[in-house]
Tab-separated table of C-alpha atoms in Angstrom:
chain	number	residue	atom	x	y	z
S	81	UNK	CA	126.056	187.248	70.582
S	82	UNK	CA	127.343	184.615	68.176
S	83	UNK	CA	130.667	184.554	66.429
S	84	UNK	CA	130.463	185.331	62.715
S	85	UNK	CA	132.495	185.337	59.548
S	86	UNK	CA	132.314	188.309	57.198
S	87	UNK	CA	132.711	188.319	53.425
S	88	UNK	CA	133.387	191.585	51.609
S	89	UNK	CA	130.711	191.909	48.919
S	90	UNK	CA	131.442	195.402	47.662
S	91	UNK	CA	134.064	198.105	48.054
S	92	UNK	CA	133.099	201.695	47.299
S	93	UNK	CA	134.950	204.964	47.942
S	94	UNK	CA	132.887	205.721	51.038
S	95	UNK	CA	131.456	202.329	52.024
S	96	UNK	CA	132.186	198.625	52.453
S	97	UNK	CA	129.401	196.053	52.156
S	98	UNK	CA	129.829	192.910	54.259
S	99	UNK	CA	127.889	189.655	54.306
S	100	UNK	CA	127.784	188.224	57.834
S	101	UNK	CA	127.387	184.499	58.480
S	102	UNK	CA	126.624	183.944	62.203
S	103	UNK	CA	128.134	180.895	63.876
S	104	UNK	CA	127.613	179.372	67.323
S	105	UNK	CA	127.445	181.572	70.399
S	106	UNK	CA	130.240	180.569	72.816
S	107	UNK	CA	129.076	179.195	76.184
S	108	UNK	CA	129.061	181.588	79.155
S	109	UNK	CA	132.242	181.583	81.254
S	110	UNK	CA	132.146	179.466	84.377
S	111	UNK	CA	133.857	181.603	87.024
S	112	UNK	CA	132.796	184.615	89.086
S	113	UNK	CA	135.430	186.653	90.926
S	114	UNK	CA	134.867	188.395	94.265
S	115	UNK	CA	137.788	190.815	94.474
S	116	UNK	CA	138.759	193.264	97.211
S	117	UNK	CA	139.445	196.516	95.360
S	118	UNK	CA	143.201	196.691	94.677
S	119	UNK	CA	145.371	199.735	94.113
S	120	UNK	CA	144.143	201.709	91.058
S	121	UNK	CA	147.148	200.916	88.859
S	122	UNK	CA	146.763	197.195	89.671
S	123	UNK	CA	143.051	197.330	88.917
S	124	UNK	CA	143.778	198.927	85.572
S	125	UNK	CA	146.225	196.126	84.717
S	126	UNK	CA	143.679	193.464	85.661
S	127	UNK	CA	140.696	194.450	83.509
S	128	UNK	CA	141.968	193.082	80.200
S	129	UNK	CA	143.306	189.776	81.657
S	130	UNK	CA	140.003	189.182	83.472
S	131	UNK	CA	138.188	189.287	80.145
S	132	UNK	CA	140.879	187.250	78.390
S	133	UNK	CA	140.695	184.511	81.032
S	134	UNK	CA	136.945	184.133	80.837
S	135	UNK	CA	135.631	185.645	84.060
S	136	UNK	CA	131.838	185.765	83.945
S	137	UNK	CA	131.356	188.374	86.682
S	138	UNK	CA	133.627	190.677	88.700
S	139	UNK	CA	132.228	191.596	92.123
S	140	UNK	CA	134.400	194.327	93.631
S	141	UNK	CA	134.186	194.857	97.365
S	142	UNK	CA	135.669	196.593	100.349
S	143	UNK	CA	137.821	194.955	103.040
S	144	UNK	CA	139.524	196.191	106.181
S	145	UNK	CA	142.868	196.532	104.362
S	146	UNK	CA	141.459	198.317	101.305
S	147	UNK	CA	142.319	202.026	101.313
S	148	UNK	CA	139.181	204.175	101.206
S	149	UNK	CA	140.484	206.299	98.330
S	150	UNK	CA	140.719	203.223	96.067
S	151	UNK	CA	136.983	203.617	95.485
S	152	UNK	CA	137.572	207.077	93.991
S	153	UNK	CA	139.616	205.805	91.058
S	154	UNK	CA	138.287	206.359	87.546
S	155	UNK	CA	139.168	202.714	86.818
S	156	UNK	CA	135.935	201.828	88.618
S	157	UNK	CA	134.024	203.820	86.007
S	158	UNK	CA	132.183	201.655	83.449
S	159	UNK	CA	133.364	203.954	80.666
S	160	UNK	CA	136.982	203.203	81.581
S	161	UNK	CA	136.880	199.493	82.408
S	162	UNK	CA	134.544	198.477	79.565
S	163	UNK	CA	137.115	199.665	77.022
S	164	UNK	CA	139.763	197.457	78.653
S	165	UNK	CA	137.399	194.475	78.938
S	166	UNK	CA	136.479	194.804	75.260
S	167	UNK	CA	140.167	195.018	74.376
S	168	UNK	CA	140.786	191.757	76.220
S	169	UNK	CA	137.894	190.070	74.426
S	170	UNK	CA	138.470	191.339	70.914
S	171	UNK	CA	142.245	191.410	70.653
S	172	UNK	CA	143.044	188.299	72.683
S	173	UNK	CA	140.205	185.993	73.690
S	174	UNK	CA	137.982	186.306	70.594
S	175	UNK	CA	134.998	185.971	72.913
S	176	UNK	CA	131.676	187.811	73.019
S	177	UNK	CA	130.817	187.515	76.728
S	178	UNK	CA	131.608	190.822	78.409
S	179	UNK	CA	132.162	190.274	82.149
S	180	UNK	CA	129.493	191.808	84.374
S	181	UNK	CA	130.885	194.228	86.962
S	182	UNK	CA	129.416	195.444	90.249
S	183	UNK	CA	130.961	197.529	93.035
S	184	UNK	CA	130.026	197.079	96.710
S	185	UNK	CA	131.438	199.385	99.375
S	186	UNK	CA	130.125	197.308	102.302
S	187	UNK	CA	131.647	193.834	102.643
S	188	UNK	CA	129.366	192.290	105.256
S	189	UNK	CA	126.007	193.145	103.580
S	190	UNK	CA	127.423	191.893	100.292
S	191	UNK	CA	128.367	188.491	101.714
S	192	UNK	CA	125.325	188.089	103.944
S	193	UNK	CA	122.565	189.498	101.752
S	194	UNK	CA	123.605	189.909	98.110
S	195	UNK	CA	125.949	187.139	96.959
S	196	UNK	CA	123.248	184.502	96.547
S	197	UNK	CA	121.361	186.760	94.140
S	198	UNK	CA	124.502	187.871	92.299
S	199	UNK	CA	125.768	184.302	91.740
S	200	UNK	CA	122.663	182.107	91.994
S	201	UNK	CA	124.028	179.036	90.188
S	202	UNK	CA	127.401	178.771	91.900
S	203	UNK	CA	128.147	175.267	93.159
S	204	UNK	CA	131.606	175.959	94.619
S	205	UNK	CA	132.804	178.913	96.693
S	206	UNK	CA	136.534	179.355	97.287
S	207	UNK	CA	138.543	181.983	99.160
S	208	UNK	CA	142.232	182.478	98.481
S	209	UNK	CA	144.389	182.486	101.623
S	210	UNK	CA	148.150	181.749	101.793
S	211	UNK	CA	147.796	179.713	105.007
S	212	UNK	CA	145.043	177.447	103.701
S	213	UNK	CA	145.819	173.735	103.838
S	214	UNK	CA	144.122	172.877	100.534
S	215	UNK	CA	145.719	173.771	97.230
S	216	UNK	CA	143.469	175.221	94.582
S	217	UNK	CA	144.782	172.454	92.326
S	218	UNK	CA	143.378	169.830	94.727
S	219	UNK	CA	139.872	171.271	94.672
S	220	UNK	CA	137.484	169.833	92.117
S	221	UNK	CA	136.800	172.588	89.605
S	222	UNK	CA	133.056	172.775	89.142
S	223	UNK	CA	131.232	174.096	86.103
S	224	UNK	CA	130.222	177.157	88.156
S	225	UNK	CA	132.414	178.673	90.859
S	226	UNK	CA	132.935	181.882	92.837
S	227	UNK	CA	136.495	182.746	93.863
S	228	UNK	CA	137.227	185.392	96.526
S	229	UNK	CA	140.598	187.170	96.425
S	230	UNK	CA	141.482	189.634	99.169
S	231	UNK	CA	143.637	192.758	99.307
S	232	UNK	CA	147.423	192.570	99.252
S	233	UNK	CA	147.399	192.753	103.049
S	234	UNK	CA	145.085	189.740	103.134
S	235	UNK	CA	141.623	189.139	104.552
S	236	UNK	CA	141.362	189.690	108.305
S	237	UNK	CA	140.027	187.031	110.695
S	238	UNK	CA	136.498	188.440	110.705
S	239	UNK	CA	136.332	188.493	106.905
S	240	UNK	CA	137.661	184.940	106.628
S	241	UNK	CA	135.191	183.763	109.255
S	242	UNK	CA	132.261	185.431	107.501
S	243	UNK	CA	133.239	183.920	104.159
S	244	UNK	CA	133.622	180.485	105.765
S	245	UNK	CA	130.178	180.831	107.372
S	246	UNK	CA	128.742	181.446	103.895
S	247	UNK	CA	130.275	178.389	102.291
S	248	UNK	CA	133.713	179.537	101.139
S	249	UNK	CA	136.492	176.927	101.312
S	250	UNK	CA	140.021	178.319	101.874
S	251	UNK	CA	142.507	177.438	99.119
S	252	UNK	CA	146.108	178.384	98.522
S	253	UNK	CA	148.776	178.595	95.852
S	254	UNK	CA	151.407	177.903	98.513
S	255	UNK	CA	152.945	179.914	101.346
S	256	UNK	CA	154.154	182.841	99.219
S	257	UNK	CA	152.218	186.079	99.575
S	258	UNK	CA	151.590	187.345	96.042
S	259	UNK	CA	150.683	190.733	94.644
S	260	UNK	CA	147.015	190.973	93.694
S	261	UNK	CA	147.496	190.876	89.920
S	262	UNK	CA	149.861	187.883	90.105
S	263	UNK	CA	147.577	186.052	92.549
S	264	UNK	CA	144.421	186.627	90.493
S	265	UNK	CA	145.937	185.428	87.215
S	266	UNK	CA	147.517	182.394	88.910
S	267	UNK	CA	144.277	181.438	90.664
S	268	UNK	CA	142.238	181.792	87.481
S	269	UNK	CA	144.600	179.665	85.391
S	270	UNK	CA	142.998	176.264	86.269
S	271	UNK	CA	139.716	177.462	84.744
S	272	UNK	CA	141.314	177.947	81.331
S	273	UNK	CA	140.957	174.196	80.747
S	274	UNK	CA	137.795	173.131	78.860
S	275	UNK	CA	134.622	173.106	80.944
S	276	UNK	CA	131.033	172.091	80.531
S	277	UNK	CA	128.804	175.043	79.580
S	278	UNK	CA	126.174	176.204	82.069
S	279	UNK	CA	122.603	175.296	81.291
């Protein structure tokens, strides 16, 4: 919804009366994130920054180097992550767009059959990979993008090939292999610059 300013009109012992003046609704964020499920404590740390940095949608998926028990964490529960997303919006970003979240245990069906419907207006697809020749800073940042970030062990060759077949361009932050939370925040940083809102 829109931003608003509130004026206190009356103070009573058991009530406060506010007058709300709605302002403009902020434009939707421009970036979707396809993220291989990280370790639970890393996932917990990421929820608030993802909202703060303006991620429109978080698509969590499996990968060959994702431990099966990661999907059992309570940090994949909407009750748990929504509180952290709201914290990131309200206390830091002052935004009203709550990121959409979906969880997909099967990587191949997600990429082959579901991504187009989940992110229908994406014009750029990028996959983070330390050995990629192109820097993320050299790629033109479109008004609508989908960024894929793998597990800390990296995507395997099959996963990279499948992503490439479905339009993902490999990009890098350099040769260093980063922890998931550091990599995600660093890769999202270019999108903090002003962008054109989606129609």
